[in-house]
């Protein structure tokens, strides 16, 4: 067990009253987990302290060279009062894959898990229970060495903050409109596209603004070289159901390996759908649409779980997939995954972990 020093807040904050109207990611709980890394010393001084500002030198390397890793997962309260995490080991494994790529030291998985459990346990009264709500968990690492000059930092902070959150999209579990970007690119193979790190998101903002200006919710990225093969959406992986077959782009080095993506692949296979992880081009999607075989499109990610897509826009082509409607498989996936997360459906895959 990790030795964690605990300093409880003396000024507990007011919890949100109407948990049915919670925003996403803008309210934070009373406490946070913090741990330091220093070269020669390793990770040390694990602590849970009141949620507070950080004190960093303006020369801290994260501000200049972007050496940063983050994760996102959720805790849920079941009807019988248990607190469940969904596949936290997958997030920990991915965090360390990101760390490896970003020259950030590895965080021992058992220490990471102890930290997650301890801070969630501390603030478990903050887990909202209204439909579609949960406690969003944001672990992250930043480079703190005060130094100008490009190299890996010799010191880091690992922090976990918690945010009671409602639906990721203001309109909840409802179809989203997706803009297919053919000018800007998000990532290329060999880059950092498969790491969860801030740099990927700043790279995406310009196209995101373009999509919003055009009345679209999210950007769907094509590969950075040929701008032909489908990669993923801003913060979601993407699935297509074409003529009965479920298809998602294979992990190729520039796509973020989503935990929800992996769960959806497992579920679709277990239900007997032919399920393929492979290269899929935008031309193939457009052709399927024209033939009337593009049955469903949905995005997958921790924040929104399943986001049914009812419209795709690519160049001058508008593809209304299921205008205003949620496809039956999208609905079944959403009901099943959220049912497992909330302890309402039997967890045959052993995906949930109880925080005791
Ligand atoms: C986090 C993220 C996803 C989804 O991953 P999950 O583990 O399912 O939440 C997909 N794409 C990008 C770019 C992401 O940052």
XYZ file of C-alpha atoms and ligand atoms in Angstrom:
371
model
C 0.000 0.000 0.000
C 1.179 3.505 -0.812
C 1.823 5.712 2.218
C -0.355 8.796 1.661
C -0.276 11.800 3.971
C -3.755 13.212 4.438
C -4.654 16.812 5.113
C -8.403 17.296 5.176
C -9.993 20.573 4.211
C -11.193 22.760 7.062
C -13.555 24.600 4.701
C -15.650 22.036 2.812
C -17.238 23.581 -0.257
C -20.938 23.686 -0.988
C -21.821 20.675 -3.144
C -23.890 21.373 -6.255
C -27.581 21.267 -5.423
C -29.244 20.199 -8.604
C -27.168 17.311 -9.818
C -29.456 16.900 -12.847
C -28.122 20.209 -14.231
C -24.399 19.688 -13.621
C -22.016 21.177 -16.179
C -19.068 19.091 -17.424
C -15.669 19.700 -15.891
C -16.104 23.047 -14.165
C -16.834 22.123 -10.530
C -14.090 20.530 -8.416
C -14.269 18.599 -5.155
C -12.683 19.410 -1.788
C -9.460 17.434 -2.218
C -6.750 16.470 -4.680
C -3.936 13.928 -4.784
C -0.396 15.205 -5.314
C 2.950 13.390 -5.577
C 6.397 14.729 -6.514
C 9.123 13.259 -8.673
C 12.733 14.319 -8.463
C 15.638 12.803 -10.328
C 17.607 10.555 -7.986
C 14.704 10.343 -5.547
C 11.889 8.951 -7.690
C 8.219 9.499 -6.820
C 7.791 10.688 -3.253
C 5.634 12.639 -0.813
C 2.234 11.251 -1.824
C -0.476 13.360 -0.238
C -4.164 14.187 -0.357
C -4.635 17.870 0.373
C -7.385 20.479 -0.034
C -8.020 21.411 -3.696
C -5.864 24.490 -4.186
C -3.678 26.556 -6.514
C -0.255 25.305 -7.528
C 2.894 27.268 -6.996
C 5.341 26.932 -9.913
C 8.195 29.005 -11.201
C 7.369 30.835 -14.453
C 10.294 28.898 -15.917
C 8.647 25.534 -15.118
C 9.241 23.493 -18.251
C 5.601 22.518 -18.812
C 4.815 26.144 -19.717
C 7.428 26.248 -22.456
C 7.806 22.776 -23.915
C 4.470 21.182 -23.140
C 5.790 18.104 -21.346
C 2.479 16.942 -19.910
C 0.365 13.784 -19.761
C -3.273 13.455 -18.753
C -5.913 10.782 -18.304
C -9.691 10.746 -17.937
C -11.919 8.206 -16.246
C -15.041 8.174 -14.113
C -16.400 6.999 -10.769
C -20.045 6.048 -10.391
C -22.374 5.554 -7.431
C -24.599 2.457 -7.600
C -28.166 2.372 -6.274
C -26.948 0.404 -3.254
C -24.317 3.045 -2.445
C -21.160 1.370 -3.810
C -18.519 3.411 -5.644
C -17.304 1.889 -8.915
C -14.427 2.760 -11.236
C -14.575 1.609 -14.863
C -11.447 -0.230 -16.094
C -8.936 1.998 -14.232
C -6.086 -0.410 -15.017
C -6.505 0.433 -18.729
C -6.083 4.136 -18.001
C -3.019 3.459 -15.869
C -1.448 1.353 -18.594
C -2.186 4.038 -21.200
C -0.832 6.777 -18.885
C 2.468 4.958 -18.681
C 2.541 4.430 -22.458
C 2.023 8.190 -22.836
C 4.704 8.822 -20.186
C 7.169 6.638 -22.073
C 6.595 8.573 -25.316
C 6.825 11.941 -23.548
C 9.997 11.137 -21.558
C 8.057 11.362 -18.277
C 9.022 8.781 -15.630
C 6.787 5.722 -15.229
C 4.310 5.732 -12.358
C 4.221 2.309 -10.688
C 0.720 0.972 -11.541
C -0.050 -0.135 -7.980
C 0.835 3.340 -6.653
C -1.328 4.964 -9.340
C -4.280 2.719 -8.444
C -3.877 3.302 -4.694
C -3.833 7.048 -5.327
C -6.978 6.898 -7.493
C -8.871 4.842 -4.941
C -7.783 6.977 -1.991
C -8.736 10.334 -3.472
C -12.058 9.048 -4.844
C -12.835 7.495 -1.457
C -12.019 10.788 0.271
C -14.500 12.741 -1.866
C -17.027 9.992 -2.634
C -19.872 12.090 -1.238
C -19.327 14.321 -4.268
C -20.292 11.576 -6.744
C -23.551 12.776 -8.297
C -26.383 10.318 -8.837
C -28.762 11.979 -11.310
C -29.083 10.213 -14.655
C -26.103 10.785 -16.953
C -23.900 12.226 -14.181
C -20.692 10.866 -12.644
C -17.470 11.925 -10.978
C -14.964 12.716 -13.713
C -11.395 11.910 -12.626
C -8.473 13.789 -14.161
C -4.989 12.426 -13.333
C -2.134 14.384 -14.930
C 1.621 14.917 -14.792
C 3.441 18.194 -15.468
C 7.142 19.007 -15.877
C 8.169 21.403 -13.108
C 11.919 21.915 -13.448
C 12.693 25.657 -13.699
C 14.731 25.613 -16.896
C 14.729 27.147 -20.360
C 16.201 24.850 -22.987
C 14.672 21.761 -24.569
C 15.246 18.505 -22.699
C 13.229 16.246 -20.420
C 12.500 17.815 -17.029
C 14.203 16.436 -13.919
C 11.160 17.062 -11.697
C 7.423 16.473 -12.038
C 4.122 16.712 -10.226
C 1.504 13.960 -10.495
C -1.914 15.305 -9.558
C -5.434 13.861 -9.512
C -8.408 16.218 -9.437
C -12.100 15.257 -9.379
C -15.061 16.944 -11.026
C -18.721 16.005 -10.467
C -20.027 16.256 -14.011
C -23.125 16.058 -16.140
C -23.387 15.174 -19.800
C -20.349 16.077 -21.924
C -22.558 17.541 -24.611
C -25.054 20.117 -23.392
C -27.822 18.179 -25.150
C -27.001 14.884 -23.386
C -27.340 11.520 -25.132
C -28.437 12.997 -28.415
C -27.029 12.861 -31.914
C -24.025 15.062 -32.754
C -23.048 16.567 -36.089
C -19.527 15.864 -37.285
C -17.306 17.882 -39.600
C -14.710 15.902 -41.566
C -11.566 18.006 -41.746
C -9.550 17.805 -44.961
C -7.124 20.683 -44.457
C -5.739 20.691 -40.909
C -4.401 17.440 -39.420
C -4.212 16.305 -35.794
C -1.365 13.803 -35.728
C 0.904 11.697 -37.867
C 2.431 8.309 -37.239
C 5.652 8.652 -35.318
C 4.270 11.736 -33.559
C 2.329 11.927 -30.296
C -1.195 11.158 -31.532
C -1.481 7.981 -29.480
C -0.447 9.764 -26.279
C -2.945 11.641 -24.156
C -1.130 14.962 -23.960
C -2.085 18.612 -24.230
C -0.194 19.169 -27.484
C -2.683 17.074 -29.425
C -5.551 19.263 -28.310
C -3.981 22.612 -29.047
C -3.267 21.179 -32.511
C -6.986 20.505 -32.881
C -8.428 23.853 -31.792
C -8.327 25.620 -35.129
C -10.333 22.952 -36.915
C -12.657 22.674 -33.915
C -13.450 26.402 -34.267
C -14.006 25.959 -37.983
C -16.419 23.100 -37.293
C -18.291 25.069 -34.614
C -18.603 28.082 -36.939
C -20.189 25.774 -39.497
C -22.710 24.468 -36.922
C -20.925 21.170 -36.202
C -20.131 19.717 -32.754
C -16.867 17.901 -33.426
C -14.139 17.320 -35.978
C -13.430 13.930 -37.547
C -9.758 13.718 -38.481
C -8.344 12.066 -41.552
C -4.812 10.644 -41.587
C -2.099 13.275 -41.692
C -0.346 11.983 -44.807
C -2.938 11.084 -47.442
C -5.935 12.762 -45.793
C -7.885 9.764 -46.901
C -8.171 7.283 -44.048
C -10.421 7.909 -41.030
C -8.578 8.430 -37.746
C -10.799 9.661 -34.920
C -12.852 12.532 -33.528
C -11.513 15.320 -31.275
C -11.882 13.411 -28.027
C -13.558 10.218 -29.227
C -12.852 7.186 -31.358
C -15.259 6.508 -34.209
C -17.301 3.511 -35.332
C -19.304 2.833 -38.484
C -21.926 0.158 -39.006
C -21.928 -0.627 -42.691
C -24.233 -3.307 -44.057
C -24.313 -5.148 -40.726
C -20.557 -4.967 -40.045
C -19.075 -2.821 -37.284
C -15.861 -1.077 -38.399
C -13.444 1.121 -36.481
C -10.030 2.371 -37.627
C -7.224 0.113 -36.429
C -4.757 1.556 -33.902
C -1.964 2.788 -36.135
C 0.229 4.940 -33.892
C -1.556 8.235 -34.455
C -4.948 7.286 -32.976
C -5.643 7.478 -29.249
C -6.358 3.924 -27.970
C -9.662 4.572 -26.168
C -10.844 2.444 -23.275
C -14.425 2.904 -24.468
C -13.344 1.879 -27.980
C -11.914 -1.353 -26.625
C -15.093 -2.024 -24.599
C -17.306 -1.412 -27.652
C -15.226 -3.799 -29.777
C -15.562 -6.494 -27.073
C -19.313 -5.964 -26.712
C -20.041 -5.966 -30.462
C -18.043 -9.186 -30.872
C -19.822 -10.782 -27.914
C -23.169 -9.932 -29.509
C -22.126 -11.635 -32.732
C -21.663 -8.593 -34.978
C -18.841 -8.980 -37.472
C -16.434 -6.422 -35.991
C -13.393 -5.152 -37.834
C -10.480 -2.975 -36.736
C -8.951 -1.919 -40.020
C -8.088 0.967 -42.294
C -11.226 2.648 -43.560
C -11.160 5.496 -46.062
C -13.556 8.405 -46.268
C -14.366 7.276 -49.820
C -15.541 3.908 -48.483
C -17.780 5.656 -45.944
C -19.184 7.997 -48.596
C -19.815 5.141 -50.993
C -21.600 3.168 -48.273
C -23.724 6.235 -47.560
C -24.640 6.614 -51.242
C -25.612 2.950 -51.438
C -27.792 3.297 -48.343
C -25.532 0.919 -46.377
C -24.206 3.384 -43.788
C -26.506 2.251 -41.014
C -25.021 3.894 -37.934
C -22.101 6.072 -36.892
C -21.101 6.736 -33.292
C -18.215 8.106 -31.287
C -16.817 6.494 -28.132
C -15.100 8.158 -25.183
C -15.191 8.257 -21.404
C -16.789 11.699 -21.273
C -19.866 11.009 -23.407
C -19.596 7.157 -23.456
C -21.440 6.821 -26.798
C -22.166 9.772 -29.074
C -24.542 8.888 -31.864
C -23.663 10.798 -35.036
C -26.595 11.857 -37.199
C -24.766 13.897 -39.778
C -21.335 13.934 -41.424
C -20.066 16.749 -43.612
C -17.125 16.047 -45.945
C -16.132 18.723 -48.461
C -19.400 19.559 -50.235
C -21.002 16.272 -49.321
C -23.602 16.116 -46.621
C -24.250 12.649 -45.177
C -27.370 12.624 -43.038
C -26.939 9.194 -41.410
C -29.931 8.998 -39.114
C -31.209 12.567 -38.902
C -32.378 13.355 -35.381
C -32.331 9.675 -34.426
C -30.239 7.378 -32.269
C -29.413 4.109 -34.005
C -30.462 0.882 -32.242
C -26.891 -0.407 -31.794
C -25.690 2.987 -30.484
C -28.535 2.916 -27.978
C -27.821 -0.678 -26.948
C -24.120 0.082 -26.444
C -24.919 3.166 -24.372
C -27.453 1.303 -22.222
C -25.118 -1.651 -21.709
C -21.950 0.285 -20.880
C -23.668 2.776 -18.561
C -25.624 -0.140 -17.042
C -22.357 -1.931 -16.218
C -20.772 1.306 -14.938
C -23.719 1.884 -12.592
C -23.841 -1.724 -11.400
C -27.283 -2.282 -12.970
C -26.176 -4.880 -15.508
C -24.084 -7.932 -14.681
C -20.417 -7.156 -15.278
C -19.501 -10.347 -17.133
C -16.279 -8.767 -18.452
C -15.096 -7.765 -14.927
C -14.683 -4.157 -16.027
C -15.695 -2.420 -12.804
C -13.602 -2.041 -9.670
C -15.221 -1.211 -6.356
C -13.579 1.526 -4.256
C -13.770 0.422 -0.651
C -9.448 10.316 -24.388
C -9.591 10.272 -25.871
C -10.359 9.310 -26.537
C -11.257 8.337 -25.826
O -10.623 7.502 -24.929
P -11.442 6.820 -23.753
O -10.421 6.045 -23.012
O -12.486 5.995 -24.346
O -12.000 7.955 -22.937
C -10.331 9.279 -27.914
N -9.631 10.180 -28.618
C -8.902 11.136 -28.017
C -8.129 12.073 -28.855
C -8.883 11.219 -26.631
O -8.191 12.182 -26.035
